[in-house]
């Protein structure tokens, strides 16, 4: 058996340890959590927030899905939005309706049950038979919402990309950087407002720094934000797909 001199054995031992450090990235304090990312995780919380808001505002399109609680009402939404308008569904109180906005023209589509329920909460001037007949006529058809109707402002709010994002992406209180995680299959870094009481936002560490998941302050809902920049077609419904309800929709 050949016995290596002590100096050579030490040299080989040091070289082996060095190779292990390179291979495992363990001797320098662990694997770099920002390796292969967009570098956002290295920034301060205010800078991360500034960049993600800028990225969101600059995107041509986005999809919002989840739950929003506002003024004591809970809404489940699934909307695709861009500057020219939006399309998707809203569910509240167990009833679902479709929204479509093309420029300033807003359309609502729902089944007969939705319209019967709406009329039942109105003035009561319409007879039960008349309500059912009107509801059948509106079933599955688009109804154009008059711009002057009180419902226009409430409903169009679900379709205005810029205003909706500005409101949703606001974190209240002192903004801080939280844990690393994942959302939509992408690595994320967390931003919190007032230690989470003011909302939590998960921001992508891959590609553009888009917000991917939002927990609103005060338990006001959780939303997934996806399909950033993916365009989609918006067109007004054909005449055969629409029904004129009249000057004003029933109150809800």
JSON list of C-alpha atoms in Angstrom, two decimals:
[
{"chain": "A", "resi": 1, "resn": "UNK", "atom": "CA", "xyz": [0.00, 0.00, 0.00]},
{"chain": "A", "resi": 2, "resn": "UNK", "atom": "CA", "xyz": [1.29, 3.40, -0.97]},
{"chain": "A", "resi": 3, "resn": "UNK", "atom": "CA", "xyz": [1.27, 5.99, 1.77]},
{"chain": "A", "resi": 4, "resn": "UNK", "atom": "CA", "xyz": [1.03, 9.58, 0.57]},
{"chain": "A", "resi": 5, "resn": "UNK", "atom": "CA", "xyz": [3.14, 12.19, 2.24]},
{"chain": "A", "resi": 6, "resn": "UNK", "atom": "CA", "xyz": [1.24, 14.25, 4.81]},
{"chain": "A", "resi": 7, "resn": "UNK", "atom": "CA", "xyz": [1.46, 17.45, 2.74]},
{"chain": "A", "resi": 8, "resn": "UNK", "atom": "CA", "xyz": [-0.07, 15.77, -0.34]},
{"chain": "A", "resi": 9, "resn": "UNK", "atom": "CA", "xyz": [-2.87, 14.26, 1.74]},
{"chain": "A", "resi": 10, "resn": "UNK", "atom": "CA", "xyz": [-3.73, 17.69, 3.14]},
{"chain": "A", "resi": 11, "resn": "UNK", "atom": "CA", "xyz": [-3.71, 19.21, -0.34]},
{"chain": "A", "resi": 12, "resn": "UNK", "atom": "CA", "xyz": [-6.06, 16.55, -1.67]},
{"chain": "A", "resi": 13, "resn": "UNK", "atom": "CA", "xyz": [-8.36, 16.99, 1.33]},
{"chain": "A", "resi": 14, "resn": "UNK", "atom": "CA", "xyz": [-8.59, 20.75, 0.79]},
{"chain": "A", "resi": 15, "resn": "UNK", "atom": "CA", "xyz": [-9.27, 20.23, -2.93]},
{"chain": "A", "resi": 16, "resn": "UNK", "atom": "CA", "xyz": [-12.06, 17.74, -2.17]},
{"chain": "A", "resi": 17, "resn": "UNK", "atom": "CA", "xyz": [-13.72, 20.15, 0.25]},
{"chain": "A", "resi": 18, "resn": "UNK", "atom": "CA", "xyz": [-13.46, 22.88, -2.35]},
{"chain": "A", "resi": 19, "resn": "UNK", "atom": "CA", "xyz": [-15.21, 20.72, -4.95]},
{"chain": "A", "resi": 20, "resn": "UNK", "atom": "CA", "xyz": [-17.98, 19.92, -2.50]},
{"chain": "A", "resi": 21, "resn": "UNK", "atom": "CA", "xyz": [-18.48, 23.63, -1.82]},
{"chain": "A", "resi": 22, "resn": "UNK", "atom": "CA", "xyz": [-18.79, 24.39, -5.54]},
{"chain": "A", "resi": 23, "resn": "UNK", "atom": "CA", "xyz": [-21.11, 21.49, -6.21]},
{"chain": "A", "resi": 24, "resn": "UNK", "atom": "CA", "xyz": [-23.43, 21.99, -3.25]},
{"chain": "A", "resi": 25, "resn": "UNK", "atom": "CA", "xyz": [-23.18, 25.77, -2.86]},
{"chain": "A", "resi": 26, "resn": "UNK", "atom": "CA", "xyz": [-23.19, 25.04, 0.85]},
{"chain": "A", "resi": 27, "resn": "UNK", "atom": "CA", "xyz": [-19.93, 26.52, 2.09]},
{"chain": "A", "resi": 28, "resn": "UNK", "atom": "CA", "xyz": [-20.85, 30.10, 1.27]},
{"chain": "A", "resi": 29, "resn": "UNK", "atom": "CA", "xyz": [-23.98, 30.23, 3.45]},
{"chain": "A", "resi": 30, "resn": "UNK", "atom": "CA", "xyz": [-26.40, 28.27, 1.26]},
{"chain": "A", "resi": 31, "resn": "UNK", "atom": "CA", "xyz": [-27.88, 28.46, -2.20]},
{"chain": "A", "resi": 32, "resn": "UNK", "atom": "CA", "xyz": [-28.64, 31.96, -3.45]},
{"chain": "A", "resi": 33, "resn": "UNK", "atom": "CA", "xyz": [-32.46, 32.35, -3.24]},
{"chain": "A", "resi": 34, "resn": "UNK", "atom": "CA", "xyz": [-32.32, 34.95, -6.01]},
{"chain": "A", "resi": 35, "resn": "UNK", "atom": "CA", "xyz": [-30.48, 32.75, -8.49]},
{"chain": "A", "resi": 36, "resn": "UNK", "atom": "CA", "xyz": [-32.42, 32.65, -11.77]},
{"chain": "A", "resi": 37, "resn": "UNK", "atom": "CA", "xyz": [-34.92, 35.30, -10.67]},
{"chain": "A", "resi": 38, "resn": "UNK", "atom": "CA", "xyz": [-35.59, 38.84, -11.88]},
{"chain": "A", "resi": 39, "resn": "UNK", "atom": "CA", "xyz": [-33.68, 40.17, -8.87]},
{"chain": "A", "resi": 40, "resn": "UNK", "atom": "CA", "xyz": [-36.74, 41.72, -7.28]},
{"chain": "A", "resi": 41, "resn": "UNK", "atom": "CA", "xyz": [-36.18, 39.89, -4.00]},
{"chain": "A", "resi": 42, "resn": "UNK", "atom": "CA", "xyz": [-32.99, 41.84, -3.35]},
{"chain": "A", "resi": 43, "resn": "UNK", "atom": "CA", "xyz": [-34.83, 45.17, -3.38]},
{"chain": "A", "resi": 44, "resn": "UNK", "atom": "CA", "xyz": [-36.48, 47.01, -0.51]},
{"chain": "A", "resi": 45, "resn": "UNK", "atom": "CA", "xyz": [-40.23, 46.65, 0.00]},
{"chain": "A", "resi": 46, "resn": "UNK", "atom": "CA", "xyz": [-41.07, 50.15, -1.34]},
{"chain": "A", "resi": 47, "resn": "UNK", "atom": "CA", "xyz": [-39.04, 49.52, -4.50]},
{"chain": "A", "resi": 48, "resn": "UNK", "atom": "CA", "xyz": [-40.70, 46.15, -5.03]},
{"chain": "A", "resi": 49, "resn": "UNK", "atom": "CA", "xyz": [-44.11, 47.75, -4.63]},
{"chain": "A", "resi": 50, "resn": "UNK", "atom": "CA", "xyz": [-43.25, 50.55, -7.05]},
{"chain": "A", "resi": 51, "resn": "UNK", "atom": "CA", "xyz": [-42.04, 48.12, -9.71]},
{"chain": "A", "resi": 52, "resn": "UNK", "atom": "CA", "xyz": [-44.98, 45.74, -9.44]},
{"chain": "A", "resi": 53, "resn": "UNK", "atom": "CA", "xyz": [-47.52, 48.58, -9.66]},
{"chain": "A", "resi": 54, "resn": "UNK", "atom": "CA", "xyz": [-45.70, 49.96, -12.70]},
{"chain": "A", "resi": 55, "resn": "UNK", "atom": "CA", "xyz": [-45.66, 46.51, -14.34]},
{"chain": "A", "resi": 56, "resn": "UNK", "atom": "CA", "xyz": [-49.37, 45.99, -13.66]},
{"chain": "A", "resi": 57, "resn": "UNK", "atom": "CA", "xyz": [-50.34, 49.39, -15.02]},
{"chain": "A", "resi": 58, "resn": "UNK", "atom": "CA", "xyz": [-48.24, 48.84, -18.14]},
{"chain": "A", "resi": 59, "resn": "UNK", "atom": "CA", "xyz": [-49.70, 45.42, -18.98]},
{"chain": "A", "resi": 60, "resn": "UNK", "atom": "CA", "xyz": [-52.17, 45.36, -21.88]},
{"chain": "A", "resi": 61, "resn": "UNK", "atom": "CA", "xyz": [-54.44, 42.80, -20.25]},
{"chain": "A", "resi": 62, "resn": "UNK", "atom": "CA", "xyz": [-55.02, 40.77, -17.09]},
{"chain": "A", "resi": 63, "resn": "UNK", "atom": "CA", "xyz": [-57.39, 38.19, -15.65]},
{"chain": "A", "resi": 64, "resn": "UNK", "atom": "CA", "xyz": [-58.79, 38.63, -12.13]},
{"chain": "A", "resi": 65, "resn": "UNK", "atom": "CA", "xyz": [-60.46, 35.72, -10.38]},
{"chain": "A", "resi": 66, "resn": "UNK", "atom": "CA", "xyz": [-61.51, 35.21, -6.78]},
{"chain": "A", "resi": 67, "resn": "UNK", "atom": "CA", "xyz": [-63.63, 36.92, -4.17]},
{"chain": "A", "resi": 68, "resn": "UNK", "atom": "CA", "xyz": [-64.16, 40.60, -3.40]},
{"chain": "A", "resi": 69, "resn": "UNK", "atom": "CA", "xyz": [-66.09, 41.86, -0.37]},
{"chain": "A", "resi": 70, "resn": "UNK", "atom": "CA", "xyz": [-67.40, 45.41, -0.68]},
{"chain": "A", "resi": 71, "resn": "UNK", "atom": "CA", "xyz": [-70.02, 47.33, 1.32]},
{"chain": "A", "resi": 72, "resn": "UNK", "atom": "CA", "xyz": [-71.11, 44.18, 3.09]},
{"chain": "A", "resi": 73, "resn": "UNK", "atom": "CA", "xyz": [-71.64, 42.23, -0.14]},
{"chain": "A", "resi": 74, "resn": "UNK", "atom": "CA", "xyz": [-69.48, 39.34, -1.34]},
{"chain": "A", "resi": 75, "resn": "UNK", "atom": "CA", "xyz": [-68.76, 38.95, -5.05]},
{"chain": "A", "resi": 76, "resn": "UNK", "atom": "CA", "xyz": [-67.10, 36.06, -6.81]},
{"chain": "A", "resi": 77, "resn": "UNK", "atom": "CA", "xyz": [-65.54, 37.40, -9.99]},
{"chain": "A", "resi": 78, "resn": "UNK", "atom": "CA", "xyz": [-63.76, 36.03, -13.03]},
{"chain": "A", "resi": 79, "resn": "UNK", "atom": "CA", "xyz": [-62.97, 38.95, -15.32]},
{"chain": "A", "resi": 80, "resn": "UNK", "atom": "CA", "xyz": [-60.60, 39.53, -18.23]},
{"chain": "A", "resi": 81, "resn": "UNK", "atom": "CA", "xyz": [-59.70, 43.18, -18.55]},
{"chain": "A", "resi": 82, "resn": "UNK", "atom": "CA", "xyz": [-57.88, 45.57, -20.83]},
{"chain": "A", "resi": 83, "resn": "UNK", "atom": "CA", "xyz": [-57.98, 49.30, -21.47]},
{"chain": "A", "resi": 84, "resn": "UNK", "atom": "CA", "xyz": [-60.79, 49.03, -24.04]},
{"chain": "A", "resi": 85, "resn": "UNK", "atom": "CA", "xyz": [-63.11, 47.12, -21.73]},
{"chain": "A", "resi": 86, "resn": "UNK", "atom": "CA", "xyz": [-63.63, 43.76, -20.10]},
{"chain": "A", "resi": 87, "resn": "UNK", "atom": "CA", "xyz": [-65.65, 40.56, -20.07]},
{"chain": "A", "resi": 88, "resn": "UNK", "atom": "CA", "xyz": [-66.43, 37.86, -17.54]},
{"chain": "A", "resi": 89, "resn": "UNK", "atom": "CA", "xyz": [-68.76, 36.75, -14.79]},
{"chain": "A", "resi": 90, "resn": "UNK", "atom": "CA", "xyz": [-69.84, 38.00, -11.38]},
{"chain": "A", "resi": 91, "resn": "UNK", "atom": "CA", "xyz": [-71.67, 35.91, -8.75]},
{"chain": "A", "resi": 92, "resn": "UNK", "atom": "CA", "xyz": [-73.37, 37.39, -5.71]},
{"chain": "A", "resi": 93, "resn": "UNK", "atom": "CA", "xyz": [-76.14, 36.13, -3.42]},
{"chain": "A", "resi": 94, "resn": "UNK", "atom": "CA", "xyz": [-76.10, 32.85, -5.31]},
{"chain": "A", "resi": 95, "resn": "UNK", "atom": "CA", "xyz": [-76.86, 34.45, -8.68]},
{"chain": "A", "resi": 96, "resn": "UNK", "atom": "CA", "xyz": [-74.46, 34.79, -11.60]},
{"chain": "A", "resi": 97, "resn": "UNK", "atom": "CA", "xyz": [-74.46, 37.31, -14.42]},
{"chain": "A", "resi": 98, "resn": "UNK", "atom": "CA", "xyz": [-72.14, 38.06, -17.30]},
{"chain": "A", "resi": 99, "resn": "UNK", "atom": "CA", "xyz": [-70.64, 41.49, -17.92]},
{"chain": "A", "resi": 100, "resn": "UNK", "atom": "CA", "xyz": [-69.28, 42.82, -21.20]},
{"chain": "A", "resi": 101, "resn": "UNK", "atom": "CA", "xyz": [-67.98, 46.33, -21.72]},
{"chain": "A", "resi": 102, "resn": "UNK", "atom": "CA", "xyz": [-66.70, 47.58, -25.07]},
{"chain": "A", "resi": 103, "resn": "UNK", "atom": "CA", "xyz": [-65.53, 51.18, -24.75]},
{"chain": "A", "resi": 104, "resn": "UNK", "atom": "CA", "xyz": [-68.38, 52.99, -22.94]},
{"chain": "A", "resi": 105, "resn": "UNK", "atom": "CA", "xyz": [-71.03, 50.41, -23.92]},
{"chain": "A", "resi": 106, "resn": "UNK", "atom": "CA", "xyz": [-71.88, 48.05, -21.06]},
{"chain": "A", "resi": 107, "resn": "UNK", "atom": "CA", "xyz": [-73.93, 44.87, -21.42]},
{"chain": "A", "resi": 108, "resn": "UNK", "atom": "CA", "xyz": [-75.32, 42.47, -18.83]},
{"chain": "A", "resi": 109, "resn": "UNK", "atom": "CA", "xyz": [-76.48, 38.90, -19.50]},
{"chain": "A", "resi": 110, "resn": "UNK", "atom": "CA", "xyz": [-78.25, 36.58, -17.07]},
{"chain": "A", "resi": 111, "resn": "UNK", "atom": "CA", "xyz": [-80.83, 33.83, -16.89]},
{"chain": "A", "resi": 112, "resn": "UNK", "atom": "CA", "xyz": [-84.56, 34.27, -16.28]},
{"chain": "A", "resi": 113, "resn": "UNK", "atom": "CA", "xyz": [-84.18, 33.54, -12.57]},
{"chain": "A", "resi": 114, "resn": "UNK", "atom": "CA", "xyz": [-81.87, 36.52, -12.17]},
{"chain": "A", "resi": 115, "resn": "UNK", "atom": "CA", "xyz": [-84.31, 38.92, -13.78]},
{"chain": "A", "resi": 116, "resn": "UNK", "atom": "CA", "xyz": [-87.30, 37.55, -11.86]},
{"chain": "A", "resi": 117, "resn": "UNK", "atom": "CA", "xyz": [-85.38, 38.08, -8.63]},
{"chain": "A", "resi": 118, "resn": "UNK", "atom": "CA", "xyz": [-84.43, 41.62, -9.64]},
{"chain": "A", "resi": 119, "resn": "UNK", "atom": "CA", "xyz": [-87.98, 42.63, -10.51]},
{"chain": "A", "resi": 120, "resn": "UNK", "atom": "CA", "xyz": [-89.30, 41.13, -7.28]},
{"chain": "A", "resi": 121, "resn": "UNK", "atom": "CA", "xyz": [-87.08, 43.60, -5.40]},
{"chain": "A", "resi": 122, "resn": "UNK", "atom": "CA", "xyz": [-88.26, 46.57, -7.43]},
{"chain": "A", "resi": 123, "resn": "UNK", "atom": "CA", "xyz": [-91.32, 48.74, -7.16]},
{"chain": "A", "resi": 124, "resn": "UNK", "atom": "CA", "xyz": [-93.81, 45.89, -7.44]},
{"chain": "A", "resi": 125, "resn": "UNK", "atom": "CA", "xyz": [-95.66, 47.64, -10.25]},
{"chain": "A", "resi": 126, "resn": "UNK", "atom": "CA", "xyz": [-95.18, 44.70, -12.57]},
{"chain": "A", "resi": 127, "resn": "UNK", "atom": "CA", "xyz": [-97.51, 41.75, -12.05]},
{"chain": "A", "resi": 128, "resn": "UNK", "atom": "CA", "xyz": [-96.09, 38.32, -11.32]},
{"chain": "A", "resi": 129, "resn": "UNK", "atom": "CA", "xyz": [-97.15, 37.08, -14.74]},
{"chain": "A", "resi": 130, "resn": "UNK", "atom": "CA", "xyz": [-95.68, 40.14, -16.40]},
{"chain": "A", "resi": 131, "resn": "UNK", "atom": "CA", "xyz": [-92.43, 39.71, -14.51]},
{"chain": "A", "resi": 132, "resn": "UNK", "atom": "CA", "xyz": [-92.13, 36.09, -15.59]},
{"chain": "A", "resi": 133, "resn": "UNK", "atom": "CA", "xyz": [-92.85, 37.00, -19.20]},
{"chain": "A", "resi": 134, "resn": "UNK", "atom": "CA", "xyz": [-90.25, 39.77, -19.17]},
{"chain": "A", "resi": 135, "resn": "UNK", "atom": "CA", "xyz": [-87.72, 37.49, -17.52]},
{"chain": "A", "resi": 136, "resn": "UNK", "atom": "CA", "xyz": [-88.25, 34.81, -20.16]},
{"chain": "A", "resi": 137, "resn": "UNK", "atom": "CA", "xyz": [-87.66, 37.41, -22.84]},
{"chain": "A", "resi": 138, "resn": "UNK", "atom": "CA", "xyz": [-84.37, 38.46, -21.20]},
{"chain": "A", "resi": 139, "resn": "UNK", "atom": "CA", "xyz": [-83.18, 34.92, -20.47]},
{"chain": "A", "resi": 140, "resn": "UNK", "atom": "CA", "xyz": [-79.67, 34.44, -21.88]},
{"chain": "A", "resi": 141, "resn": "UNK", "atom": "CA", "xyz": [-79.75, 37.75, -23.75]},
{"chain": "A", "resi": 142, "resn": "UNK", "atom": "CA", "xyz": [-77.48, 40.75, -23.44]},
{"chain": "A", "resi": 143, "resn": "UNK", "atom": "CA", "xyz": [-79.13, 43.85, -22.02]},
{"chain": "A", "resi": 144, "resn": "UNK", "atom": "CA", "xyz": [-77.45, 47.19, -22.68]},
{"chain": "A", "resi": 145, "resn": "UNK", "atom": "CA", "xyz": [-77.11, 49.15, -19.45]},
{"chain": "A", "resi": 146, "resn": "UNK", "atom": "CA", "xyz": [-77.96, 52.84, -20.00]},
{"chain": "A", "resi": 147, "resn": "UNK", "atom": "CA", "xyz": [-75.08, 55.16, -19.06]},
{"chain": "A", "resi": 148, "resn": "UNK", "atom": "CA", "xyz": [-77.43, 57.21, -16.87]},
{"chain": "A", "resi": 149, "resn": "UNK", "atom": "CA", "xyz": [-78.71, 54.17, -14.97]},
{"chain": "A", "resi": 150, "resn": "UNK", "atom": "CA", "xyz": [-77.46, 53.93, -11.35]},
{"chain": "A", "resi": 151, "resn": "UNK", "atom": "CA", "xyz": [-76.45, 50.34, -12.08]},
{"chain": "A", "resi": 152, "resn": "UNK", "atom": "CA", "xyz": [-74.03, 51.48, -14.79]},
{"chain": "A", "resi": 153, "resn": "UNK", "atom": "CA", "xyz": [-71.48, 52.92, -12.36]},
{"chain": "A", "resi": 154, "resn": "UNK", "atom": "CA", "xyz": [-71.67, 49.93, -10.00]},
{"chain": "A", "resi": 155, "resn": "UNK", "atom": "CA", "xyz": [-71.40, 47.28, -12.71]},
{"chain": "A", "resi": 156, "resn": "UNK", "atom": "CA", "xyz": [-68.86, 49.00, -14.93]},
{"chain": "A", "resi": 157, "resn": "UNK", "atom": "CA", "xyz": [-66.51, 49.16, -11.94]},
{"chain": "A", "resi": 158, "resn": "UNK", "atom": "CA", "xyz": [-65.85, 45.45, -12.44]},
{"chain": "A", "resi": 159, "resn": "UNK", "atom": "CA", "xyz": [-64.64, 46.12, -16.00]},
{"chain": "A", "resi": 160, "resn": "UNK", "atom": "CA", "xyz": [-62.30, 49.12, -15.68]},
{"chain": "A", "resi": 161, "resn": "UNK", "atom": "CA", "xyz": [-58.77, 47.72, -15.58]},
{"chain": "A", "resi": 162, "resn": "UNK", "atom": "CA", "xyz": [-56.84, 50.78, -14.39]},
{"chain": "A", "resi": 163, "resn": "UNK", "atom": "CA", "xyz": [-59.20, 51.85, -11.62]},
{"chain": "A", "resi": 164, "resn": "UNK", "atom": "CA", "xyz": [-59.76, 48.29, -10.43]},
{"chain": "A", "resi": 165, "resn": "UNK", "atom": "CA", "xyz": [-56.05, 47.53, -10.19]},
{"chain": "A", "resi": 166, "resn": "UNK", "atom": "CA", "xyz": [-55.27, 50.84, -8.49]},
{"chain": "A", "resi": 167, "resn": "UNK", "atom": "CA", "xyz": [-57.78, 50.03, -5.79]},
{"chain": "A", "resi": 168, "resn": "UNK", "atom": "CA", "xyz": [-56.86, 46.39, -5.36]},
{"chain": "A", "resi": 169, "resn": "UNK", "atom": "CA", "xyz": [-53.07, 46.78, -5.32]},
{"chain": "A", "resi": 170, "resn": "UNK", "atom": "CA", "xyz": [-53.04, 49.34, -2.53]},
{"chain": "A", "resi": 171, "resn": "UNK", "atom": "CA", "xyz": [-51.50, 47.94, 0.68]},
{"chain": "A", "resi": 172, "resn": "UNK", "atom": "CA", "xyz": [-52.43, 49.85, 3.83]},
{"chain": "A", "resi": 173, "resn": "UNK", "atom": "CA", "xyz": [-49.96, 50.74, 6.55]},
{"chain": "A", "resi": 174, "resn": "UNK", "atom": "CA", "xyz": [-46.20, 50.23, 6.50]},
{"chain": "A", "resi": 175, "resn": "UNK", "atom": "CA", "xyz": [-45.15, 48.00, 3.60]},
{"chain": "A", "resi": 176, "resn": "UNK", "atom": "CA", "xyz": [-42.64, 45.26, 4.40]},
{"chain": "A", "resi": 177, "resn": "UNK", "atom": "CA", "xyz": [-41.02, 42.38, 2.55]},
{"chain": "A", "resi": 178, "resn": "UNK", "atom": "CA", "xyz": [-42.14, 38.94, 3.70]},
{"chain": "A", "resi": 179, "resn": "UNK", "atom": "CA", "xyz": [-41.47, 35.31, 2.85]},
{"chain": "A", "resi": 180, "resn": "UNK", "atom": "CA", "xyz": [-40.64, 33.66, -0.44]},
{"chain": "A", "resi": 181, "resn": "UNK", "atom": "CA", "xyz": [-43.32, 31.41, -1.89]},
{"chain": "A", "resi": 182, "resn": "UNK", "atom": "CA", "xyz": [-45.05, 30.50, -5.13]},
{"chain": "A", "resi": 183, "resn": "UNK", "atom": "CA", "xyz": [-48.23, 31.34, -7.02]},
{"chain": "A", "resi": 184, "resn": "UNK", "atom": "CA", "xyz": [-49.41, 30.11, -10.38]},
{"chain": "A", "resi": 185, "resn": "UNK", "atom": "CA", "xyz": [-46.32, 27.93, -10.66]},
{"chain": "A", "resi": 186, "resn": "UNK", "atom": "CA", "xyz": [-43.96, 30.91, -10.32]},
{"chain": "A", "resi": 187, "resn": "UNK", "atom": "CA", "xyz": [-41.66, 31.85, -7.48]},
{"chain": "A", "resi": 188, "resn": "UNK", "atom": "CA", "xyz": [-42.82, 34.89, -5.54]},
{"chain": "A", "resi": 189, "resn": "UNK", "atom": "CA", "xyz": [-41.83, 37.33, -2.84]},
{"chain": "A", "resi": 190, "resn": "UNK", "atom": "CA", "xyz": [-44.43, 38.56, -0.39]},
{"chain": "A", "resi": 191, "resn": "UNK", "atom": "CA", "xyz": [-45.30, 42.17, 0.37]},
{"chain": "A", "resi": 192, "resn": "UNK", "atom": "CA", "xyz": [-47.35, 42.96, 3.46]},
{"chain": "A", "resi": 193, "resn": "UNK", "atom": "CA", "xyz": [-49.09, 46.09, 4.65]},
{"chain": "A", "resi": 194, "resn": "UNK", "atom": "CA", "xyz": [-49.12, 46.62, 8.42]},
{"chain": "A", "resi": 195, "resn": "UNK", "atom": "CA", "xyz": [-47.78, 43.09, 9.01]},
{"chain": "A", "resi": 196, "resn": "UNK", "atom": "CA", "xyz": [-50.57, 41.59, 6.91]},
{"chain": "A", "resi": 197, "resn": "UNK", "atom": "CA", "xyz": [-53.47, 43.49, 8.46]},
{"chain": "A", "resi": 198, "resn": "UNK", "atom": "CA", "xyz": [-53.26, 45.96, 5.59]},
{"chain": "A", "resi": 199, "resn": "UNK", "atom": "CA", "xyz": [-53.19, 43.28, 2.88]},
{"chain": "A", "resi": 200, "resn": "UNK", "atom": "CA", "xyz": [-50.72, 40.82, 1.40]},
{"chain": "A", "resi": 201, "resn": "UNK", "atom": "CA", "xyz": [-49.45, 40.73, -2.16]},
{"chain": "A", "resi": 202, "resn": "UNK", "atom": "CA", "xyz": [-47.40, 37.96, -3.80]},
{"chain": "A", "resi": 203, "resn": "UNK", "atom": "CA", "xyz": [-45.16, 39.33, -6.56]},
{"chain": "A", "resi": 204, "resn": "UNK", "atom": "CA", "xyz": [-43.51, 37.25, -9.28]},
{"chain": "A", "resi": 205, "resn": "UNK", "atom": "CA", "xyz": [-39.76, 36.67, -9.03]},
{"chain": "A", "resi": 206, "resn": "UNK", "atom": "CA", "xyz": [-39.73, 35.34, -12.58]},
{"chain": "A", "resi": 207, "resn": "UNK", "atom": "CA", "xyz": [-40.02, 37.50, -15.68]},
{"chain": "A", "resi": 208, "resn": "UNK", "atom": "CA", "xyz": [-41.91, 40.76, -15.23]},
{"chain": "A", "resi": 209, "resn": "UNK", "atom": "CA", "xyz": [-42.67, 41.64, -11.58]},
{"chain": "A", "resi": 210, "resn": "UNK", "atom": "CA", "xyz": [-46.42, 41.17, -11.89]},
{"chain": "A", "resi": 211, "resn": "UNK", "atom": "CA", "xyz": [-48.63, 40.74, -8.81]},
{"chain": "A", "resi": 212, "resn": "UNK", "atom": "CA", "xyz": [-49.98, 37.19, -8.80]},
{"chain": "A", "resi": 213, "resn": "UNK", "atom": "CA", "xyz": [-52.04, 36.84, -5.63]},
{"chain": "A", "resi": 214, "resn": "UNK", "atom": "CA", "xyz": [-53.71, 39.36, -3.34]},
{"chain": "A", "resi": 215, "resn": "UNK", "atom": "CA", "xyz": [-55.25, 38.99, 0.10]},
{"chain": "A", "resi": 216, "resn": "UNK", "atom": "CA", "xyz": [-57.17, 42.19, 0.71]},
{"chain": "A", "resi": 217, "resn": "UNK", "atom": "CA", "xyz": [-57.06, 44.01, 4.02]},
{"chain": "A", "resi": 218, "resn": "UNK", "atom": "CA", "xyz": [-59.70, 43.23, 6.61]},
{"chain": "A", "resi": 219, "resn": "UNK", "atom": "CA", "xyz": [-60.69, 39.92, 5.06]},
{"chain": "A", "resi": 220, "resn": "UNK", "atom": "CA", "xyz": [-62.13, 41.72, 2.04]},
{"chain": "A", "resi": 221, "resn": "UNK", "atom": "CA", "xyz": [-61.36, 38.88, -0.35]},
{"chain": "A", "resi": 222, "resn": "UNK", "atom": "CA", "xyz": [-58.61, 36.99, -2.12]},
{"chain": "A", "resi": 223, "resn": "UNK", "atom": "CA", "xyz": [-57.79, 37.35, -5.81]},
{"chain": "A", "resi": 224, "resn": "UNK", "atom": "CA", "xyz": [-55.58, 35.57, -8.32]},
{"chain": "A", "resi": 225, "resn": "UNK", "atom": "CA", "xyz": [-54.07, 37.76, -11.05]},
{"chain": "A", "resi": 226, "resn": "UNK", "atom": "CA", "xyz": [-53.00, 35.92, -14.19]},
{"chain": "A", "resi": 227, "resn": "UNK", "atom": "CA", "xyz": [-52.75, 36.05, -18.00]},
{"chain": "A", "resi": 228, "resn": "UNK", "atom": "CA", "xyz": [-50.79, 39.28, -17.79]},
{"chain": "A", "resi": 229, "resn": "UNK", "atom": "CA", "xyz": [-50.37, 40.84, -21.24]},
{"chain": "A", "resi": 230, "resn": "UNK", "atom": "CA", "xyz": [-52.46, 38.15, -22.99]},
{"chain": "A", "resi": 231, "resn": "UNK", "atom": "CA", "xyz": [-54.80, 39.91, -25.39]},
{"chain": "A", "resi": 232, "resn": "UNK", "atom": "CA", "xyz": [-58.37, 38.79, -26.01]},
{"chain": "A", "resi": 233, "resn": "UNK", "atom": "CA", "xyz": [-61.20, 39.79, -28.33]},
{"chain": "A", "resi": 234, "resn": "UNK", "atom": "CA", "xyz": [-63.85, 42.28, -27.30]},
{"chain": "A", "resi": 235, "resn": "UNK", "atom": "CA", "xyz": [-66.87, 42.84, -29.49]},
{"chain": "A", "resi": 236, "resn": "UNK", "atom": "CA", "xyz": [-70.37, 44.12, -28.94]},
{"chain": "A", "resi": 237, "resn": "UNK", "atom": "CA", "xyz": [-73.06, 41.44, -29.15]},
{"chain": "A", "resi": 238, "resn": "UNK", "atom": "CA", "xyz": [-75.04, 41.15, -32.33]},
{"chain": "A", "resi": 239, "resn": "UNK", "atom": "CA", "xyz": [-78.58, 42.51, -32.50]},
{"chain": "A", "resi": 240, "resn": "UNK", "atom": "CA", "xyz": [-80.00, 38.99, -32.28]},
{"chain": "A", "resi": 241, "resn": "UNK", "atom": "CA", "xyz": [-78.17, 38.52, -28.97]},
{"chain": "A", "resi": 242, "resn": "UNK", "atom": "CA", "xyz": [-79.56, 41.63, -27.28]},
{"chain": "A", "resi": 243, "resn": "UNK", "atom": "CA", "xyz": [-82.83, 42.81, -25.78]},
{"chain": "A", "resi": 244, "resn": "UNK", "atom": "CA", "xyz": [-83.75, 46.39, -24.90]},
{"chain": "A", "resi": 245, "resn": "UNK", "atom": "CA", "xyz": [-84.94, 46.41, -21.29]},
{"chain": "A", "resi": 246, "resn": "UNK", "atom": "CA", "xyz": [-85.86, 50.07, -21.29]},
{"chain": "A", "resi": 247, "resn": "UNK", "atom": "CA", "xyz": [-84.63, 53.32, -19.80]},
{"chain": "A", "resi": 248, "resn": "UNK", "atom": "CA", "xyz": [-83.60, 51.81, -16.46]},
{"chain": "A", "resi": 249, "resn": "UNK", "atom": "CA", "xyz": [-82.81, 48.37, -15.06]},
{"chain": "A", "resi": 250, "resn": "UNK", "atom": "CA", "xyz": [-84.64, 47.12, -11.97]},
{"chain": "A", "resi": 251, "resn": "UNK", "atom": "CA", "xyz": [-83.07, 47.99, -8.63]},
{"chain": "A", "resi": 252, "resn": "UNK", "atom": "CA", "xyz": [-80.84, 45.44, -6.92]}
]
